[in-house]
Coordinates of C-alpha atoms in Angstrom, one line a residue:
X283 CA 101.8 75.1 93.9
X284 CA 98.1 75.3 93.3
X285 CA 96.3 76.3 90.0
X286 CA 93.6 78.9 90.2
X287 CA 90.7 78.6 87.8
X288 CA 87.4 80.5 87.5
X289 CA 84.7 80.9 85.0
X290 CA 84.3 84.5 86.2
X291 CA 87.5 85.5 84.3
X292 CA 88.4 84.6 80.7
X293 CA 89.7 81.1 80.1
X294 CA 93.3 80.8 79.0
X295 CA 93.8 81.3 75.2
X296 CA 97.0 79.3 75.2
X297 CA 99.0 76.7 77.2
X298 CA 99.0 78.6 80.5
X299 CA 97.0 78.8 83.8
X300 CA 94.8 81.8 84.8
X301 CA 96.8 82.0 88.0
X302 CA 99.1 80.1 90.3
X303 CA 99.4 80.1 94.1
X304 CA 102.9 79.5 95.4
X305 CA 103.3 79.7 99.2
X306 CA 101.2 82.7 100.3
X307 CA 101.4 84.5 97.0
X308 CA 99.2 84.4 93.9
X309 CA 100.6 85.2 90.4
X310 CA 98.1 85.9 87.7
X311 CA 98.5 85.5 84.0
X312 CA 98.1 88.7 82.0
X313 CA 94.4 89.6 81.6
X314 CA 93.0 91.2 78.5
X315 CA 89.5 92.8 78.2
X316 CA 87.6 89.7 77.3
X317 CA 84.1 89.6 78.9
X318 CA 84.0 86.1 80.4
X319 CA 80.2 85.7 80.0
X320 CA 80.3 86.2 76.2
X321 CA 83.9 85.8 75.1
X322 CA 83.6 89.1 73.4
X323 CA 86.1 92.0 73.8
X324 CA 85.1 95.1 75.6
X325 CA 85.0 98.0 73.2
X326 CA 86.7 101.4 73.8
X327 CA 89.6 102.2 76.0
X328 CA 87.7 102.9 79.2
X329 CA 85.6 99.7 78.9
X330 CA 88.7 97.7 78.1
X331 CA 90.6 99.0 81.1
X332 CA 87.7 98.4 83.5
X333 CA 87.2 94.8 82.1
X334 CA 90.9 94.0 82.6
X335 CA 90.7 95.0 86.3
X336 CA 87.4 93.2 86.8
X337 CA 89.0 90.1 85.4
X338 CA 91.9 90.4 87.7
X339 CA 89.6 91.0 90.6
X340 CA 87.7 87.8 89.9
X341 CA 90.9 85.8 89.6
X342 CA 92.1 87.1 92.9
X343 CA 88.7 86.3 94.5
X344 CA 89.0 82.7 93.2
X345 CA 92.4 82.5 94.8
X346 CA 91.1 83.7 98.1
X347 CA 92.4 87.3 98.1
X348 CA 91.5 90.7 96.6
X349 CA 92.9 93.8 94.9
X350 CA 93.9 95.3 98.3
X351 CA 96.5 92.6 98.6
X352 CA 98.2 93.3 95.3
X353 CA 101.9 94.0 95.8
X354 CA 103.0 94.4 92.1
X355 CA 101.4 95.0 88.8
X356 CA 102.7 95.0 85.3
X357 CA 100.7 96.9 82.8
X358 CA 101.3 96.6 79.0
X359 CA 99.7 99.3 76.9
X360 CA 99.4 99.6 73.1
X361 CA 99.8 103.4 73.1
X362 CA 101.6 105.4 75.7
X363 CA 99.3 108.3 74.8
X364 CA 96.6 106.3 76.7
X365 CA 98.7 106.3 79.9
X366 CA 96.8 109.0 81.7
X367 CA 93.4 107.6 80.9
X368 CA 94.4 104.1 81.9
X369 CA 96.1 105.5 85.1
X370 CA 92.8 107.2 86.1
X371 CA 90.9 103.9 85.8
X372 CA 93.7 101.9 87.5
X373 CA 93.3 104.3 90.5
X374 CA 89.7 103.1 90.9
X375 CA 90.9 99.6 91.7
X376 CA 93.8 100.2 94.0
X377 CA 94.2 102.1 97.3
X378 CA 97.1 103.4 99.3
X379 CA 99.6 102.0 99.8
X380 CA 99.5 101.4 96.0
X381 CA 101.2 98.4 94.6
X382 CA 104.6 98.6 92.9
X383 CA 104.1 98.9 89.2
X384 CA 105.7 98.7 85.8
X385 CA 104.0 100.1 82.8
X386 CA 105.4 99.7 79.3
X387 CA 104.2 100.4 75.8
X388 CA 104.3 97.3 73.5
X389 CA 104.1 96.8 69.8
X390 CA 101.1 94.5 69.9
X391 CA 98.9 92.7 72.4
X392 CA 96.8 89.5 72.0
X393 CA 93.6 90.2 70.0
X394 CA 94.9 93.8 69.3
X395 CA 93.6 95.1 72.7
X396 CA 94.6 98.4 74.2
X397 CA 96.1 96.9 77.4
X398 CA 96.9 93.8 79.4
X399 CA 97.8 93.6 83.1
X400 CA 99.2 90.9 85.4
X401 CA 99.5 91.1 89.2
X402 CA 101.2 89.5 92.1
X403 CA 99.2 89.4 95.4
X404 CA 99.4 88.1 98.9
X405 CA 96.8 85.6 100.1

């Protein structure tokens, strides 16, 4: 197992790693829309969704892979009414064959953000 760490994605806000490599797979922690350069939250649904996927992309880059190698995503959203808008932004970051995915509405997310996403990718 190898820990992945990069300043180009938000630092962990608890006792966990940004990502872990096991064998030829990388497992990211859930990413929320923190802008790594400032520590501030992106504002608005579209900006938050884009920041989450940018953060994931940077984690994967630090691990030696990219979004095209993602095999599974889990998306947590605060409001299922935002599903279509988040889905449209999500589609900008993934291409066919699309990763397997789960998407669930949750009662609350860290820092009261609109979404959080974690991925599993091949190296």
